[in-house]
Short mmCIF file of N, CA and C in Angstrom, two decimals:
data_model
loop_
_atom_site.label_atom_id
_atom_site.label_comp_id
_atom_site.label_asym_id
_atom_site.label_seq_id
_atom_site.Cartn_x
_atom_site.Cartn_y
_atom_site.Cartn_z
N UNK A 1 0.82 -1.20 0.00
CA UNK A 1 0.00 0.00 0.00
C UNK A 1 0.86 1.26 0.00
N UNK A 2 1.93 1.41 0.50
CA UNK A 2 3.03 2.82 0.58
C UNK A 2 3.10 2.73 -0.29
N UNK A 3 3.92 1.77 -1.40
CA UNK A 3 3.80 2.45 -3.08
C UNK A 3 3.50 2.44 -3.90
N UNK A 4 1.75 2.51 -3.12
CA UNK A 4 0.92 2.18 -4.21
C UNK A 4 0.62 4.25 -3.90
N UNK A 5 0.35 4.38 -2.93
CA UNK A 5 1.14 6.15 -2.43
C UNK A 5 1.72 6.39 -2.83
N UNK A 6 2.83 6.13 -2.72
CA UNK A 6 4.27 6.73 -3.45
C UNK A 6 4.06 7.07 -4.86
N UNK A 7 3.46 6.21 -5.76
CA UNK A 7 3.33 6.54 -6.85
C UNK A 7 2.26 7.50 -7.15
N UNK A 8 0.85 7.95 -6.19
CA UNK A 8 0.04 8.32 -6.45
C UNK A 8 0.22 10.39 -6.58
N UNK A 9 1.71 10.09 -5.23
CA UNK A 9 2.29 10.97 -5.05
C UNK A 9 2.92 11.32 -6.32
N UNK A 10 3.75 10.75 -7.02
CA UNK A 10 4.21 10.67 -7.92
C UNK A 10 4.02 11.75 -9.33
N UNK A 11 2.01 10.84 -9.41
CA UNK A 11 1.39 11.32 -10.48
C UNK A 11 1.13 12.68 -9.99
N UNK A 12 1.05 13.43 -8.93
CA UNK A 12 0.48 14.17 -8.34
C UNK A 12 1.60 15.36 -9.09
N UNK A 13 2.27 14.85 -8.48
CA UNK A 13 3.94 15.94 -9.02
C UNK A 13 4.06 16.20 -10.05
N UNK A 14 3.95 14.95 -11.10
CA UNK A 14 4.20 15.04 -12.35
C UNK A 14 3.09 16.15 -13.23
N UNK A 15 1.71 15.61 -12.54
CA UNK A 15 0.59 15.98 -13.20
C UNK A 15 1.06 17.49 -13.35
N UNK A 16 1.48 18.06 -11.75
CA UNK A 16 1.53 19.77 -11.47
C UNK A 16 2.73 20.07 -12.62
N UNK A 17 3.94 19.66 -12.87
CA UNK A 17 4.76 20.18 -13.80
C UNK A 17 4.09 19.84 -15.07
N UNK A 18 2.88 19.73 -15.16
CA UNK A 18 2.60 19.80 -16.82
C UNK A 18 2.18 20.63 -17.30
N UNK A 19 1.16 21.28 -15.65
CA UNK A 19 0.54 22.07 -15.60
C UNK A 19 0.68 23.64 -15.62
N UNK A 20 2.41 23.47 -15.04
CA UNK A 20 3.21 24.48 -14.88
C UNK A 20 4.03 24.77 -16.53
N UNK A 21 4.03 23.99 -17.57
CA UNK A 21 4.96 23.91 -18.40
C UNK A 21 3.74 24.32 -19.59
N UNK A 22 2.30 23.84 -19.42
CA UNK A 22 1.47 24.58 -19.86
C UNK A 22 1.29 25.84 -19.51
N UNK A 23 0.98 26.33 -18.76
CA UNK A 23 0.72 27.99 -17.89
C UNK A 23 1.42 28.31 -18.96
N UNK A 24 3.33 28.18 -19.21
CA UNK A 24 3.99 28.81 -19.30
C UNK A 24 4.47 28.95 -20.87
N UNK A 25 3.04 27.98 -22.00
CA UNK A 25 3.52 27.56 -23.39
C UNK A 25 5.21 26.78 -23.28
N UNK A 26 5.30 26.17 -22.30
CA UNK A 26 6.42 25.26 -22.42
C UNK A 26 6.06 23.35 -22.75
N UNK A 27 5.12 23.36 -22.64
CA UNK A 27 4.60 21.80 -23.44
C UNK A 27 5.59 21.42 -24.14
N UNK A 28 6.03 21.97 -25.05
CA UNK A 28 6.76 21.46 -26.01
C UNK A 28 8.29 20.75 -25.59
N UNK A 29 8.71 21.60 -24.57
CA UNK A 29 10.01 21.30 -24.10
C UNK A 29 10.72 20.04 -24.08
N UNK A 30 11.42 19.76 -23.97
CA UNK A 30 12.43 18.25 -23.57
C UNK A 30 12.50 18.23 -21.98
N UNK A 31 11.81 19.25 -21.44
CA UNK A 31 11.39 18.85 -19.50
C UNK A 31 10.04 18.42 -19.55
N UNK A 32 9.05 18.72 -20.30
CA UNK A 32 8.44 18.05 -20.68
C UNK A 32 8.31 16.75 -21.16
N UNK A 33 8.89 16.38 -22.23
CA UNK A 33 9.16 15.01 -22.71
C UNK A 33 9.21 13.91 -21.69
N UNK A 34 10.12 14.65 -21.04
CA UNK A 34 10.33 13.70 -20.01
C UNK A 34 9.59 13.34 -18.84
N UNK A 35 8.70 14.63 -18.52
CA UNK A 35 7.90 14.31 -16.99
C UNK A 35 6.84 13.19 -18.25
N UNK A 36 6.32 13.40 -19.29
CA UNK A 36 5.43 12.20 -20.25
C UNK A 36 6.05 11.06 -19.81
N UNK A 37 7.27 10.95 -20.06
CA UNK A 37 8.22 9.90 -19.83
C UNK A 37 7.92 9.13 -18.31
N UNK A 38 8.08 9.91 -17.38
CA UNK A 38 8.20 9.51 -16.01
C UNK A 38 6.48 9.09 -15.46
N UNK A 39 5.87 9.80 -16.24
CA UNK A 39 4.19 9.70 -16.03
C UNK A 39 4.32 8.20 -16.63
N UNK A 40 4.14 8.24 -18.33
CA UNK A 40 4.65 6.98 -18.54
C UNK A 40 4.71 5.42 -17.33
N UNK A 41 6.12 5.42 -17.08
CA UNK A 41 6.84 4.60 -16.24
C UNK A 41 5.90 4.55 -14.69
N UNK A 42 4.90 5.12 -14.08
CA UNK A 42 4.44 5.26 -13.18
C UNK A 42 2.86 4.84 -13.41
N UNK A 43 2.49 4.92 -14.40
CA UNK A 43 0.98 4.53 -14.97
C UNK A 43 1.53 2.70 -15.25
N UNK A 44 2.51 2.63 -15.40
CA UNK A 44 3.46 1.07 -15.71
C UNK A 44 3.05 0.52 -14.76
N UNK A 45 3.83 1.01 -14.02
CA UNK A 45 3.95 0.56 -11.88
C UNK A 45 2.71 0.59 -11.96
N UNK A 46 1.46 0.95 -11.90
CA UNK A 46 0.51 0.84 -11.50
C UNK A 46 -0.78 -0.38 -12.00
N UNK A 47 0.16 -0.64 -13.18
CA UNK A 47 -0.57 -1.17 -14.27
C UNK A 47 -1.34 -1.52 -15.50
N UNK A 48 -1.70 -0.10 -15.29
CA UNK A 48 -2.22 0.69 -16.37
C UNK A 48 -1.66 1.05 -17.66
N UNK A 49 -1.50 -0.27 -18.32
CA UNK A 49 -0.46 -0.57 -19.69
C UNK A 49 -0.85 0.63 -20.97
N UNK A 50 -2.23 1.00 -21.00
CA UNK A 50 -2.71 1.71 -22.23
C UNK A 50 -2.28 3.19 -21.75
N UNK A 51 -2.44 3.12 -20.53
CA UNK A 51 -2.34 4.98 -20.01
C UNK A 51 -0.95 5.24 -19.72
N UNK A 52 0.06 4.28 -19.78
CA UNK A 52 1.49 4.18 -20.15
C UNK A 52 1.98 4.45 -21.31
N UNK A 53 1.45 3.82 -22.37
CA UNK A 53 1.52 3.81 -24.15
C UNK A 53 0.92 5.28 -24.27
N UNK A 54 -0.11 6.04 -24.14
CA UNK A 54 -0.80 7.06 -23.76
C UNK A 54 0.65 8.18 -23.55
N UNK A 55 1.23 7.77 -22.84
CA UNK A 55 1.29 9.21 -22.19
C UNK A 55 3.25 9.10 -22.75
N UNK A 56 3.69 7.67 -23.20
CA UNK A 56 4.72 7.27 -23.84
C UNK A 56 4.97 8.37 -25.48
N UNK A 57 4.01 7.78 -25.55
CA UNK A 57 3.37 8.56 -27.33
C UNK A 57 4.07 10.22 -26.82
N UNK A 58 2.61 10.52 -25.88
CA UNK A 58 3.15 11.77 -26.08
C UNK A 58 4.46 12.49 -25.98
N UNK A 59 5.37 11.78 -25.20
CA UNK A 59 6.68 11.76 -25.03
C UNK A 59 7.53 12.00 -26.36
N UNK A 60 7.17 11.17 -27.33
CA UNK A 60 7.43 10.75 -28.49
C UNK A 60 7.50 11.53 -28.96
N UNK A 61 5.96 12.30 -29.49
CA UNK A 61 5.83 12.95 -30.26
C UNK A 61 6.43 14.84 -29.91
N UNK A 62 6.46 14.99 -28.51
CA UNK A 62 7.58 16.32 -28.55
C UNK A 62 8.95 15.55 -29.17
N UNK A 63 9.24 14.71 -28.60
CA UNK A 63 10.84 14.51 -28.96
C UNK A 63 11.04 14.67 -30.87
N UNK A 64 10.04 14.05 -31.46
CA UNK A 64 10.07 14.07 -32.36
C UNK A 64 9.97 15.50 -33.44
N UNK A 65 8.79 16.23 -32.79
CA UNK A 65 8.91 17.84 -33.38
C UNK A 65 9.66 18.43 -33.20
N UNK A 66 10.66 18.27 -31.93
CA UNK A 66 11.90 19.46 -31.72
C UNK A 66 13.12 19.11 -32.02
N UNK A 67 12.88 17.43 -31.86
CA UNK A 67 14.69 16.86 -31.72
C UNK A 67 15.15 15.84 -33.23
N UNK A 68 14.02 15.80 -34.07
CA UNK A 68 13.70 14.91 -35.11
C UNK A 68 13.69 13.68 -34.73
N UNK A 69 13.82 12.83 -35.83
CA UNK A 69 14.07 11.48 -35.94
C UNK A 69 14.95 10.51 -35.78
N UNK A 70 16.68 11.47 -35.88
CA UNK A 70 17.58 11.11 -35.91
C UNK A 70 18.37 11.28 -34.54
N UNK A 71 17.66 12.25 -33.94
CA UNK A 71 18.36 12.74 -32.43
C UNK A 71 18.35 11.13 -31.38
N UNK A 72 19.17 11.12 -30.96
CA UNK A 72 19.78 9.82 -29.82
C UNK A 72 18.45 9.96 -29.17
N UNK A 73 18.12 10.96 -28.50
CA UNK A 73 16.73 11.09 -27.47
C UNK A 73 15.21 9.87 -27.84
N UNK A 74 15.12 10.62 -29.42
CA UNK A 74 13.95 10.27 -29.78
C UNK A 74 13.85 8.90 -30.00
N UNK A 75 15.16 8.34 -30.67
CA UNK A 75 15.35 6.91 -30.87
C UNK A 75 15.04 6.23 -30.17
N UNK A 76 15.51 6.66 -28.67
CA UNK A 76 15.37 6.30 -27.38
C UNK A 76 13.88 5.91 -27.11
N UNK A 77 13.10 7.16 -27.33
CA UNK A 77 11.82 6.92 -27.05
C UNK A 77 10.87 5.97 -28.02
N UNK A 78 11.61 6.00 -29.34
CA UNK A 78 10.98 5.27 -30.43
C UNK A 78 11.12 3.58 -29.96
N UNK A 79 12.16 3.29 -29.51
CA UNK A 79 12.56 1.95 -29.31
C UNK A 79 11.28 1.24 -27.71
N UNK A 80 11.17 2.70 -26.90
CA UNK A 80 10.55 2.31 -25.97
C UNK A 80 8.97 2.43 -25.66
N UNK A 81 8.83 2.80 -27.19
CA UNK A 81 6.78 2.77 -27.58
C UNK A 81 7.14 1.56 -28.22
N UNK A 82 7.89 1.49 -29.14
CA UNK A 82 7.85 -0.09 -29.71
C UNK A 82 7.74 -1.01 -28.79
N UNK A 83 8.78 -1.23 -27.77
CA UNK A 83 8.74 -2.31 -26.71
C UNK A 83 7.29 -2.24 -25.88
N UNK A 84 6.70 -0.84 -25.37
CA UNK A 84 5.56 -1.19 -24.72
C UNK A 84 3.70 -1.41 -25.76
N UNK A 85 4.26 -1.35 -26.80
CA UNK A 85 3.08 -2.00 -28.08
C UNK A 85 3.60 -3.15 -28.42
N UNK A 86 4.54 -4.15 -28.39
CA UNK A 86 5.11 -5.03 -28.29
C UNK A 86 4.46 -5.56 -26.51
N UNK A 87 4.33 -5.26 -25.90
CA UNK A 87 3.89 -5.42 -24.77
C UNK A 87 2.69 -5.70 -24.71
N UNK A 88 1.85 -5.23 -25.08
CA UNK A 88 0.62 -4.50 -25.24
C UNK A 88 0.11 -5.88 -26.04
N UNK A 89 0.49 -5.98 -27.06
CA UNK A 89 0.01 -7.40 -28.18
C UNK A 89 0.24 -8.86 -27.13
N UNK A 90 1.61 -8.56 -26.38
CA UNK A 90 1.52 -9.84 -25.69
C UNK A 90 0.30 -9.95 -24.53
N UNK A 91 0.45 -9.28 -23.84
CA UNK A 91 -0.35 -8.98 -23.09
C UNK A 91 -2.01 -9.27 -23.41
N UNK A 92 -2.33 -9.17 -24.29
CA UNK A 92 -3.70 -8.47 -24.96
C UNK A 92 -3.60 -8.96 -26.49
N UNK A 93 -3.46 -10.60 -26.63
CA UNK A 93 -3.62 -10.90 -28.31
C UNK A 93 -4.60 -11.35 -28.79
N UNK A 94 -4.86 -10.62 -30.26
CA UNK A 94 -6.15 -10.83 -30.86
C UNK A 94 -6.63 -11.97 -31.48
N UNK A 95 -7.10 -12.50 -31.18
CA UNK A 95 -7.82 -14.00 -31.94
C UNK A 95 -7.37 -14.30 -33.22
#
């Protein structure tokens, strides 16, 4: 039960820096990317495989408008929506 808290705490934090990075037209950022990222990894922990992929994507897709296709970052993130939709099929396969 603590980290099932811990994480709730977590989302709590994360949620507020999105909120703060919106206020401020900073969405777009690569501090951004990353709290997606960490939201991500915490919707994981929790279980919540689609609202992981969800919030992975969006990760993605800043990395991808600011840093392209070719940037080390994005690859990064490209390799790690693949692995959790790769996940996702195992998890959840269609007839």
């Amino acid at each position: 039960m603590h980290i099932q808290g811990d994480l709730e705490k977590a989302m709590h934090l994360f949620q507020g820096a999105l909120d703060i990075y919106r206020e401020a037209s900073y969405v777009h950022d690569q501090d951004a990317a990353d709290t997606y990222e960490n939201i991500s990894n915490v919707k994981l922990d929790q279980g919540f495989l689609q609202d992981g992929i969800d919030a992975n994507a969006e990760a993605l897709k800043i990395r991808r408008r600011t840093l392209g296709d070719d940037h080390a970052d994005t690859i990064r993130s490209m390799e790690a929506h693949r692995s959790l939709l790769k996940r996702l099929l195992v998890e959840n396969p269609r007839n």
